PDB file of C-alpha atoms in Angstrom:
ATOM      1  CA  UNK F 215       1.315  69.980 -33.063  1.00 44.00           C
ATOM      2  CA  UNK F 216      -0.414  71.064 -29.687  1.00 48.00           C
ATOM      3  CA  UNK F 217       1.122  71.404 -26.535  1.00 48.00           C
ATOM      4  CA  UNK F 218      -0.665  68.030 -25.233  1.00 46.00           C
ATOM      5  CA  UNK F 219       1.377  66.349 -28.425  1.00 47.00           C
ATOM      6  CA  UNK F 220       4.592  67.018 -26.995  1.00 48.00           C
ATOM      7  CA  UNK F 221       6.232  64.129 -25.439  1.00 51.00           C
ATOM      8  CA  UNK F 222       7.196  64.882 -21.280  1.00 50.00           C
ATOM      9  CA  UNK F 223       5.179  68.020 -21.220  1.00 51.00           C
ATOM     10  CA  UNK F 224       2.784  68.065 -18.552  1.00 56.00           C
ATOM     11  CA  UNK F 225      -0.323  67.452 -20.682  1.00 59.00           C
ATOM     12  CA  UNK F 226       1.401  63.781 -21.538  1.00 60.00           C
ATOM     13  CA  UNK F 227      -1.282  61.578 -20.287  1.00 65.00           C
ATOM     14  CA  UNK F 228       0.404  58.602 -17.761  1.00 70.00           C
ATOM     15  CA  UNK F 229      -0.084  55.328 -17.979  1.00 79.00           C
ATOM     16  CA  UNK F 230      -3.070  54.248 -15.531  1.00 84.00           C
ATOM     17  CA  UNK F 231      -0.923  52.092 -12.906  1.00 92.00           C
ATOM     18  CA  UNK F 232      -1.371  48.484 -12.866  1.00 96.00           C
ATOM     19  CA  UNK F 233      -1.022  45.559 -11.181  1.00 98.00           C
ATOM     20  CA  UNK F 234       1.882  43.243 -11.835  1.00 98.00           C
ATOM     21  CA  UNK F 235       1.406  39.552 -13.043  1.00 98.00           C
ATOM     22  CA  UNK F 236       4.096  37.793 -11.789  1.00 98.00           C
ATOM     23  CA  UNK F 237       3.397  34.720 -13.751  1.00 98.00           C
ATOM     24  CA  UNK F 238       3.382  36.664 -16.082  1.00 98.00           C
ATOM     25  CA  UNK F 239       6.513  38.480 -15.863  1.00 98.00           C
ATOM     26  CA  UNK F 240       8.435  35.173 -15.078  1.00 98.00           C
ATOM     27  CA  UNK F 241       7.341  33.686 -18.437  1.00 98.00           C
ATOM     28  CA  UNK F 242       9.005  36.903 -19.908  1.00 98.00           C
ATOM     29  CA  UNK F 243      12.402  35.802 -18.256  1.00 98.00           C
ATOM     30  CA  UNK F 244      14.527  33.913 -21.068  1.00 96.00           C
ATOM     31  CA  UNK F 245      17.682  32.754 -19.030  1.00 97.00           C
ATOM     32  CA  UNK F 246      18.558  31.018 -16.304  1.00 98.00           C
ATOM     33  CA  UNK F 247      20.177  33.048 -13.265  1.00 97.00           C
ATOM     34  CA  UNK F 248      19.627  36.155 -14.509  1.00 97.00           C
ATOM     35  CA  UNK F 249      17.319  38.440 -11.924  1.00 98.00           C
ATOM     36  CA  UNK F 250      14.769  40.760 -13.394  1.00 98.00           C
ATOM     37  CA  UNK F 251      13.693  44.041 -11.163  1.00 98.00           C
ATOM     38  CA  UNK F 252       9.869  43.712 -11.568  1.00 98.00           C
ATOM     39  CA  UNK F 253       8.979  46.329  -8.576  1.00 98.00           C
ATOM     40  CA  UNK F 254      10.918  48.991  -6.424  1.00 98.00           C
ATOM     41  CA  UNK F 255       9.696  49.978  -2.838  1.00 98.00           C
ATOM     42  CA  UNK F 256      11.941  53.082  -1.835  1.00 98.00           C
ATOM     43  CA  UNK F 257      15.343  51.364  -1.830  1.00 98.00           C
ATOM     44  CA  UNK F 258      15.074  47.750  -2.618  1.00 98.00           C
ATOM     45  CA  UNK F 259      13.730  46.209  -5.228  1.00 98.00           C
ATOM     46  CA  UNK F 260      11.593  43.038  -6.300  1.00 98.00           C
ATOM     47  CA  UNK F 261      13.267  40.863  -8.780  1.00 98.00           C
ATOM     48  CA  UNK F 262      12.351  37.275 -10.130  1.00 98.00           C
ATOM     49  CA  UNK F 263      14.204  34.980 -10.958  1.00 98.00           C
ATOM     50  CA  UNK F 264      14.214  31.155 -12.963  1.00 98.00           C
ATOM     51  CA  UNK F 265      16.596  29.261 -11.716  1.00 98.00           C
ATOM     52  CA  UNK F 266      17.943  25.323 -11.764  1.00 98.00           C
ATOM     53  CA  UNK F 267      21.023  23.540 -10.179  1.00 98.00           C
ATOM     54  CA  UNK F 268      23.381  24.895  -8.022  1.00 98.00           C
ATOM     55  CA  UNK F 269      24.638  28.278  -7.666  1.00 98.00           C
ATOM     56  CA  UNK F 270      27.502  29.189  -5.863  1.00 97.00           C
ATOM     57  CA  UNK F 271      28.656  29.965  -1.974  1.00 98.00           C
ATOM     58  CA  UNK F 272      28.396  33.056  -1.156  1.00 98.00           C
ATOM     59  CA  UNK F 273      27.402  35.561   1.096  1.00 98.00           C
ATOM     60  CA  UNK F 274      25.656  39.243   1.650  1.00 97.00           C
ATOM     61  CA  UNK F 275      27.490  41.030   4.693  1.00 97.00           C
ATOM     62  CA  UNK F 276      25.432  44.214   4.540  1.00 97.00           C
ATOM     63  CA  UNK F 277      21.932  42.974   4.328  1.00 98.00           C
ATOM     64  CA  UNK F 278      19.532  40.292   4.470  1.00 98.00           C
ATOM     65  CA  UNK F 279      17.903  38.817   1.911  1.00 98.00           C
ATOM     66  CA  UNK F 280      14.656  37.403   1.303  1.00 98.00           C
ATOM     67  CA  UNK F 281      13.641  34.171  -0.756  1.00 98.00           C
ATOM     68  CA  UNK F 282       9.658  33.606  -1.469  1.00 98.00           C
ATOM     69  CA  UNK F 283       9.342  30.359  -3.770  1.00 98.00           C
ATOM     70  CA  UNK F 284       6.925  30.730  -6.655  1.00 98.00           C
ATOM     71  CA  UNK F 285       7.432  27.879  -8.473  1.00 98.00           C
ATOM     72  CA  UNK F 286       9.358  24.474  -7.725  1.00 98.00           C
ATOM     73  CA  UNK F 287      11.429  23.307  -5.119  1.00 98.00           C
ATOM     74  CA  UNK F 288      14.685  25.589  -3.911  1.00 98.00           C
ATOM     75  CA  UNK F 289      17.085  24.175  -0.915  1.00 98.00           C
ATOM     76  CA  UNK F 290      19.182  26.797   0.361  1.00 98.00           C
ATOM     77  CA  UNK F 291      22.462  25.195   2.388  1.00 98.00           C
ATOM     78  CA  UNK F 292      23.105  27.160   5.270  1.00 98.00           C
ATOM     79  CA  UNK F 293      26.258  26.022   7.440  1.00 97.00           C
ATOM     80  CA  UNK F 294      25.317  23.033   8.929  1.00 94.00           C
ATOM     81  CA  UNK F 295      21.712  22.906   7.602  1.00 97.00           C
ATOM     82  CA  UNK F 296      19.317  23.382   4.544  1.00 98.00           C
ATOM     83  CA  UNK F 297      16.117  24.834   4.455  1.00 98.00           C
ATOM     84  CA  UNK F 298      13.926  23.823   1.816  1.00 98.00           C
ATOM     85  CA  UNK F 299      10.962  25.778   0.208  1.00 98.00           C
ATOM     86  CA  UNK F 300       8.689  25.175  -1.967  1.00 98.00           C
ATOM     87  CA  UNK F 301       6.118  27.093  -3.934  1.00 98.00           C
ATOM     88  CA  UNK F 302       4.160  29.823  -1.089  1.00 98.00           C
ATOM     89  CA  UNK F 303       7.481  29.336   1.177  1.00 98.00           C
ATOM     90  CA  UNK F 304       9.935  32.047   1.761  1.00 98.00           C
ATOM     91  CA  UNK F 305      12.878  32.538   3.888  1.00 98.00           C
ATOM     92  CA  UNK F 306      15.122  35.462   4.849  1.00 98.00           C
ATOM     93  CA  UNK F 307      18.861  34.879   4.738  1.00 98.00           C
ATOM     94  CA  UNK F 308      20.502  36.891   7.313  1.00 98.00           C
ATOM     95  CA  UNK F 309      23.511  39.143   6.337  1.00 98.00           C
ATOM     96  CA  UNK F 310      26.582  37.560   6.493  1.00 98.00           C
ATOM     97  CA  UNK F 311      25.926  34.304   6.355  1.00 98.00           C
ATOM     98  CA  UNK F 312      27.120  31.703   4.095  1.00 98.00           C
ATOM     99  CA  UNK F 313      24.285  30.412   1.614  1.00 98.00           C
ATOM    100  CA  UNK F 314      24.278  28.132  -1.601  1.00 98.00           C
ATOM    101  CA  UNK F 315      20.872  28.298  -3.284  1.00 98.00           C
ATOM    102  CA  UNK F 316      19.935  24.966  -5.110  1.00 98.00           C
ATOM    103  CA  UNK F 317      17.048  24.668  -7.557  1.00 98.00           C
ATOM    104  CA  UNK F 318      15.832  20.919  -7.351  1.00 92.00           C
ATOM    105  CA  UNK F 319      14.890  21.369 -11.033  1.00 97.00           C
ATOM    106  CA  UNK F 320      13.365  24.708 -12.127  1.00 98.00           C
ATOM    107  CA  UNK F 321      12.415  27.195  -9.504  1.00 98.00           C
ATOM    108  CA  UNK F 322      10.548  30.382 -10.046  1.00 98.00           C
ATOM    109  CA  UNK F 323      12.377  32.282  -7.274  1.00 98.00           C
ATOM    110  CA  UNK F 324      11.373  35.793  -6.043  1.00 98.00           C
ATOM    111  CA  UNK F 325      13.842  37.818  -4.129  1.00 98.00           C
ATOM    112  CA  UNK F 326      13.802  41.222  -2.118  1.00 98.00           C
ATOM    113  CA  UNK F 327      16.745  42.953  -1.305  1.00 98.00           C
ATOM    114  CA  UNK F 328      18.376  46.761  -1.824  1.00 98.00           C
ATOM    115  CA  UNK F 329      18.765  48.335  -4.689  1.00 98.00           C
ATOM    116  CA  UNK F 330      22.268  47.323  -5.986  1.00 96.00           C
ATOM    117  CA  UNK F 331      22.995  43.707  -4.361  1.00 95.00           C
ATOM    118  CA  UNK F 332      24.717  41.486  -6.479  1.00 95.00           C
ATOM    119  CA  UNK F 333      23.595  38.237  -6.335  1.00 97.00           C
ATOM    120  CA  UNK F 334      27.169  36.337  -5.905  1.00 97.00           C
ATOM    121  CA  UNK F 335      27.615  38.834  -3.282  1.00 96.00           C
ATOM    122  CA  UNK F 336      31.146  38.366  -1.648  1.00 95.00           C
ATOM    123  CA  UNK F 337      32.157  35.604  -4.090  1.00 96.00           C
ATOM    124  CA  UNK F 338      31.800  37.433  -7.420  1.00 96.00           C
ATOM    125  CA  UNK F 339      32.780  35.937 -10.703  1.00 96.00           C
ATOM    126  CA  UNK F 340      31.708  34.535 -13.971  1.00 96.00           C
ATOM    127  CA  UNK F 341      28.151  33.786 -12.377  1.00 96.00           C
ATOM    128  CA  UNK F 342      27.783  37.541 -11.068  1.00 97.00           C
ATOM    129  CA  UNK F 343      24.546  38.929 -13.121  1.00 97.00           C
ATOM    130  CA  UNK F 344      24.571  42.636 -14.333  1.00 96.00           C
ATOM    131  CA  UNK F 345      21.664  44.393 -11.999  1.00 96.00           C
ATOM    132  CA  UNK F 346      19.035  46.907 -12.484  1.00 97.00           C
ATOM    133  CA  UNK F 347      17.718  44.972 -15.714  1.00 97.00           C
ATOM    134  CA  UNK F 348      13.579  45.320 -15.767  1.00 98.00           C
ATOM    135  CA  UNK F 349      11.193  42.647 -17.143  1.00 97.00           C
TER     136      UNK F 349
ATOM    137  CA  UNK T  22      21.396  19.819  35.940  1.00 44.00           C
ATOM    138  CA  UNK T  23      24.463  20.416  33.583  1.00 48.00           C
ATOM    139  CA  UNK T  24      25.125  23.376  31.986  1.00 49.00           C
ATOM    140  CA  UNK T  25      24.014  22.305  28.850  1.00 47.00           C
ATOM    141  CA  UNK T  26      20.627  22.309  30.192  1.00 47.00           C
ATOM    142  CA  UNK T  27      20.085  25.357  31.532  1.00 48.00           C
ATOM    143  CA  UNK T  28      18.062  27.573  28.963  1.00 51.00           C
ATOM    144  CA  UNK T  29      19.473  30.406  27.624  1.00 50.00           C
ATOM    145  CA  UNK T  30      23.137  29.777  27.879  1.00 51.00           C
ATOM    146  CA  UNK T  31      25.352  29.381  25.070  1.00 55.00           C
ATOM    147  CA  UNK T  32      24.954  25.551  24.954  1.00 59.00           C
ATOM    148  CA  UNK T  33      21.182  26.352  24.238  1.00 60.00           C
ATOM    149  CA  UNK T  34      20.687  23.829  21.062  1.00 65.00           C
ATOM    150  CA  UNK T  35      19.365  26.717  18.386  1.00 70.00           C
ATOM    151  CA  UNK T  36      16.353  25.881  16.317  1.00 80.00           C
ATOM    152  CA  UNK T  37      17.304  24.611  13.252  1.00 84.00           C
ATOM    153  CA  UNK T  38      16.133  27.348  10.666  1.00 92.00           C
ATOM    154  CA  UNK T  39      12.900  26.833   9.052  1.00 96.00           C
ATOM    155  CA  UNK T  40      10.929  28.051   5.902  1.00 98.00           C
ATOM    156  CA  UNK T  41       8.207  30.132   6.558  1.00 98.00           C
ATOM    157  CA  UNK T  42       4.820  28.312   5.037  1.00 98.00           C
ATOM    158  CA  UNK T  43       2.545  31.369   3.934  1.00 98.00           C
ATOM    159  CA  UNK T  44      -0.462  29.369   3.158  1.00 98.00           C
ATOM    160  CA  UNK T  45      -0.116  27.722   6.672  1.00 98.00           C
ATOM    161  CA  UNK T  46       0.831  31.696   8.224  1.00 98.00           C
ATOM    162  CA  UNK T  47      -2.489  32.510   7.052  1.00 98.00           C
ATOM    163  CA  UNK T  48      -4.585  30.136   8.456  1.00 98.00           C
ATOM    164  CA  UNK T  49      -3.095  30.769  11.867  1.00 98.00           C
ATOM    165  CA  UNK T  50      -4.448  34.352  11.721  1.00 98.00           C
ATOM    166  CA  UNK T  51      -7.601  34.818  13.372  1.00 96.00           C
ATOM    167  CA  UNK T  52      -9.150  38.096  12.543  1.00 97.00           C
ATOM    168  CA  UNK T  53      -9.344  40.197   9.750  1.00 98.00           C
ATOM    169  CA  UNK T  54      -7.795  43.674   9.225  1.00 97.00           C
ATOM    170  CA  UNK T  55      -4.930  42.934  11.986  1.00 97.00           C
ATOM    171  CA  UNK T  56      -1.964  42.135   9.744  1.00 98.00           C
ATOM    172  CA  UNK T  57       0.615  39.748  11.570  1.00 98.00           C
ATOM    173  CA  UNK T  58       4.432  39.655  11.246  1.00 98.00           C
ATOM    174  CA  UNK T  59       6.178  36.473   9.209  1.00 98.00           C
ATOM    175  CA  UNK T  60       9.321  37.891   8.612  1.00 98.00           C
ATOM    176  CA  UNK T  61      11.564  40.598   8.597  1.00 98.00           C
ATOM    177  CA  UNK T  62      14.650  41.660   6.360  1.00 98.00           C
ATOM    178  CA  UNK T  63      16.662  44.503   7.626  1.00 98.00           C
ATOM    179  CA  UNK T  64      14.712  47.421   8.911  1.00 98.00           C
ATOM    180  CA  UNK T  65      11.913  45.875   6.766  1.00 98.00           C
ATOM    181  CA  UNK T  66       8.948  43.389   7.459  1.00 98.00           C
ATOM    182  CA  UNK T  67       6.828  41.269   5.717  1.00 98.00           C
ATOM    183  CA  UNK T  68       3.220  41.338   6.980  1.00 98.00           C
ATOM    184  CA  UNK T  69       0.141  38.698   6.236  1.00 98.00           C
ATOM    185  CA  UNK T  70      -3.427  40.036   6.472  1.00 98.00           C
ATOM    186  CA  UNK T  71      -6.838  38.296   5.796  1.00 98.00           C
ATOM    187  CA  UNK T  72      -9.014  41.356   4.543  1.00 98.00           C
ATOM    188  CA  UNK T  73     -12.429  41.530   3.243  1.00 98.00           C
ATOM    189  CA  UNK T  74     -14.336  44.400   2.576  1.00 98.00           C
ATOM    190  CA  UNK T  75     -13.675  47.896   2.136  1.00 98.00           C
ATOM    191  CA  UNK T  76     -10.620  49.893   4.167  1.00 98.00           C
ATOM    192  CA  UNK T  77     -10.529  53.536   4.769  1.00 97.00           C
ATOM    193  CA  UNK T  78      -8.813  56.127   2.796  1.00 98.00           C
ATOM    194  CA  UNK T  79      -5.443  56.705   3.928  1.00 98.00           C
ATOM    195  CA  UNK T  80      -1.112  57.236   2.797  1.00 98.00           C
ATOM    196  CA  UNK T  81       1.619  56.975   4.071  1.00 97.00           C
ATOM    197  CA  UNK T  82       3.800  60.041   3.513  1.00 97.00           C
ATOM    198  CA  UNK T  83       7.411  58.463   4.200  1.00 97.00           C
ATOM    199  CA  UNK T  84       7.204  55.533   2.869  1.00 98.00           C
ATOM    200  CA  UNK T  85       6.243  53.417  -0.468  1.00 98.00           C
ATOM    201  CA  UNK T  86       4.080  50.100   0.154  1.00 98.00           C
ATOM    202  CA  UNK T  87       3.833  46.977  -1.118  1.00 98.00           C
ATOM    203  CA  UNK T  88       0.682  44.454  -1.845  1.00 98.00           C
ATOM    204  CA  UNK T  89       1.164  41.144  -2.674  1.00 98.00           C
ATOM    205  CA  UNK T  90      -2.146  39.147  -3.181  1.00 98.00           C
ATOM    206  CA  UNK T  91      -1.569  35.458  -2.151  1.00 98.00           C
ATOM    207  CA  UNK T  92      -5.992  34.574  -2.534  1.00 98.00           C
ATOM    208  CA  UNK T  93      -8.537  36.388  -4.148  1.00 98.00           C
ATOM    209  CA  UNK T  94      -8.925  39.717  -5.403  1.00 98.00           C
ATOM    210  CA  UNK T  95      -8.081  43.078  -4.177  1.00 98.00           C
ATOM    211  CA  UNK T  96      -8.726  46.291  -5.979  1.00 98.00           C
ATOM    212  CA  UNK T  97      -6.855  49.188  -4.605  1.00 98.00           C
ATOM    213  CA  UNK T  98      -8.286  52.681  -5.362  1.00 98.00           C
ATOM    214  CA  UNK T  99      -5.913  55.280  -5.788  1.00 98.00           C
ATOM    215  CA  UNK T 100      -6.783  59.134  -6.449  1.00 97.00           C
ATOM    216  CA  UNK T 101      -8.329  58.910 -10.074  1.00 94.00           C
ATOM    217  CA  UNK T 102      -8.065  55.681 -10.755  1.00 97.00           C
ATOM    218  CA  UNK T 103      -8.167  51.597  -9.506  1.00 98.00           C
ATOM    219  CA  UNK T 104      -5.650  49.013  -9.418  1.00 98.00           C
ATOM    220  CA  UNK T 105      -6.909  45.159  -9.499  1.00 98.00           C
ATOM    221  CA  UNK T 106      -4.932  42.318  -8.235  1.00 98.00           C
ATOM    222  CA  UNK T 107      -5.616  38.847  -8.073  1.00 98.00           C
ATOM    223  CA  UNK T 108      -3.312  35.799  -6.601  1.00 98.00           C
ATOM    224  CA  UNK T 109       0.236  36.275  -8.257  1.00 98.00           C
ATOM    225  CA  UNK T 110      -0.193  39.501  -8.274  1.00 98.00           C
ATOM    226  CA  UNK T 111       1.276  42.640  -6.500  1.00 98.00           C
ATOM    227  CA  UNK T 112       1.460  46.612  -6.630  1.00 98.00           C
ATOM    228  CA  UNK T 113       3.821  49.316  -4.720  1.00 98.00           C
ATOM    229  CA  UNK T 114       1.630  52.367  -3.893  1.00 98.00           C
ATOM    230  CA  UNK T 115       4.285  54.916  -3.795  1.00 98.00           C
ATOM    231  CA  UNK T 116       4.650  57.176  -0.743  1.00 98.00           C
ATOM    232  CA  UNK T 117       2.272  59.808  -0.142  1.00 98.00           C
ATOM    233  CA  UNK T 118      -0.389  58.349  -2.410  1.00 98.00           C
ATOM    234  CA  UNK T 119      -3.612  58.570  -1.253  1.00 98.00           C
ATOM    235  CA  UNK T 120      -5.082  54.713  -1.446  1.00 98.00           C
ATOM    236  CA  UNK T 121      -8.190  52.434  -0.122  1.00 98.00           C
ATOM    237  CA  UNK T 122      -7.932  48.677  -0.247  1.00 98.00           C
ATOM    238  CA  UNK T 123     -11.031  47.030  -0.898  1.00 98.00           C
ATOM    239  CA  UNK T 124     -10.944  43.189  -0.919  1.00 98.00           C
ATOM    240  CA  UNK T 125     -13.545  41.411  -3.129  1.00 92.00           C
ATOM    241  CA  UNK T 126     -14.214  38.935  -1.031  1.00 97.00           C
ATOM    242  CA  UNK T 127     -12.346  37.447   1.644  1.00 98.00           C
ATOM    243  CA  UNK T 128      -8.215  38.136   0.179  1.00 98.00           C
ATOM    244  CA  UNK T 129      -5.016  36.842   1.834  1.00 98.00           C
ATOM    245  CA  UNK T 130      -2.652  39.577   1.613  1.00 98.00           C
ATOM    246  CA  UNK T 131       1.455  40.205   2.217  1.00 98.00           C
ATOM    247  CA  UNK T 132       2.438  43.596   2.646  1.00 98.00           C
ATOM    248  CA  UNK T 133       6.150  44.807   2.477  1.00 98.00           C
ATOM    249  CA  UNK T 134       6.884  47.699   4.214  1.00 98.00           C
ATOM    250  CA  UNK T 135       9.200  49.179   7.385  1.00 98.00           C
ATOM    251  CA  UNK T 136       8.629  48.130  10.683  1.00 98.00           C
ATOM    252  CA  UNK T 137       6.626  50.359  12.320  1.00 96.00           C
ATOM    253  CA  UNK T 138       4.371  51.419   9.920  1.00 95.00           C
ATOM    254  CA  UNK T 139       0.656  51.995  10.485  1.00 95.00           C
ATOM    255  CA  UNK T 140      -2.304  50.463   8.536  1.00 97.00           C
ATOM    256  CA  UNK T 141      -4.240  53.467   8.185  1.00 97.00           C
ATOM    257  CA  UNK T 142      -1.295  55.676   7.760  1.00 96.00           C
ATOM    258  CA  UNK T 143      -1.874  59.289   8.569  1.00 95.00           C
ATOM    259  CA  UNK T 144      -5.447  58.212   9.146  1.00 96.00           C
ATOM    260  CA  UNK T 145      -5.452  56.440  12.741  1.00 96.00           C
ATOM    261  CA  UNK T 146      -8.714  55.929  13.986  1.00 96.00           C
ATOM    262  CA  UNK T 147     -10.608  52.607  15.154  1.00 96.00           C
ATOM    263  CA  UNK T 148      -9.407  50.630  12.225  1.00 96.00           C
ATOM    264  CA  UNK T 149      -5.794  50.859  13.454  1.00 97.00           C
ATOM    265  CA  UNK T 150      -4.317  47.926  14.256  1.00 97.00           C
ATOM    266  CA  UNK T 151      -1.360  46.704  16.853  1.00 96.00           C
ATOM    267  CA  UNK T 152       1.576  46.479  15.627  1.00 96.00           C
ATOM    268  CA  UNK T 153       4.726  44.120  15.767  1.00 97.00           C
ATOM    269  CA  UNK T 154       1.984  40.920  15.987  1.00 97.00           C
ATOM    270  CA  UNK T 155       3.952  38.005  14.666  1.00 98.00           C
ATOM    271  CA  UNK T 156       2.027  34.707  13.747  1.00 97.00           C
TER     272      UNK T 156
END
């Protein structure tokens, strides 16, 4: 064995970076509700989502959180209002307010937010998905 | 006059929040290379550009990036190497990466990034654009 051989030396060759297919990564997803990280940009992260029906109220009182539609139709209720998105839409949910997404059948749902969100935020419960998982 | 008319006090009627139509974003922007504010998230912003062409070399040393490709096809040359993206695509170039976008064509692009930072990065020069432009 040569010194190049040996795994985390500094002779390992890296991977050449590459571009990330979201499609593609979304078709990788195989349950409902369950975010994926697909990117980080210092602290926050990309994750995708597939999504359909209602999820819960809740809210995120330290930061805001962005929504870009990839796929389908999403309604997000707001107090006193809904704003509806649909594939090449996004919205940014500011922190601490109330919001219940709602898939109008199956939405392809990307989301940007820090590291370490959860995505029941205040509400917590069965529904809360474990975070940090990559696709 | 009453009260409720006078702009700016609290009986103002607010906009009723919207969702922000990329596609349409983009085809308010007039000029290439000048990204324009759609968003922002925190202490982050999301940025559209119409590009086409080559860019100059430049990084940015505090800060990762992030490319999302919305039309076309973008390769971004890093030191070494060349990432390609086409629609659905998108790539972080990590802080302090040395990086040229070149669009293949006419590309509609959405960075991610911090607000305040510069398109040619530690660059400047002519080909810096304004910033805090929002469309």
């Amino acid at each position: 064995m040569t010194l190049s051989t040996i795994p985390g030396t500094a002779n390992t060759p890296k991977a050449a970076p590459a571009a990330i297919d979201l499609a593609h990564k979304f078709s990788l997803i195989d349950a409902l509700w369950q975010p994926r990280v697909v990117a980080e940009m210092n602290d926050y992260q990309f994750k995708l989502a597939r999504i359909d029906g209602d999820f819960i109220w809740h809210q995120h009182d330290v930061t805001d959180e962005a929504f870009i539609v990839v796929r389908g139709h999403l309604r997000i209720d707001l107090p006193d209002t809904a704003v509806h998105l649909r594939a090449g839409d996004m919205f940014v949910v500011p922190r601490g307010t109330p919001h219940r997404p709602s898939a109008q059948g199956e939405v392809w749902l990307m989301l940007v937010e820090p590291r370490g969100v959860a995505n029941t935020g205040d509400a917590g419960g069965e529904r809360t998905a474990p975070n940090d998982i990559w696709v």
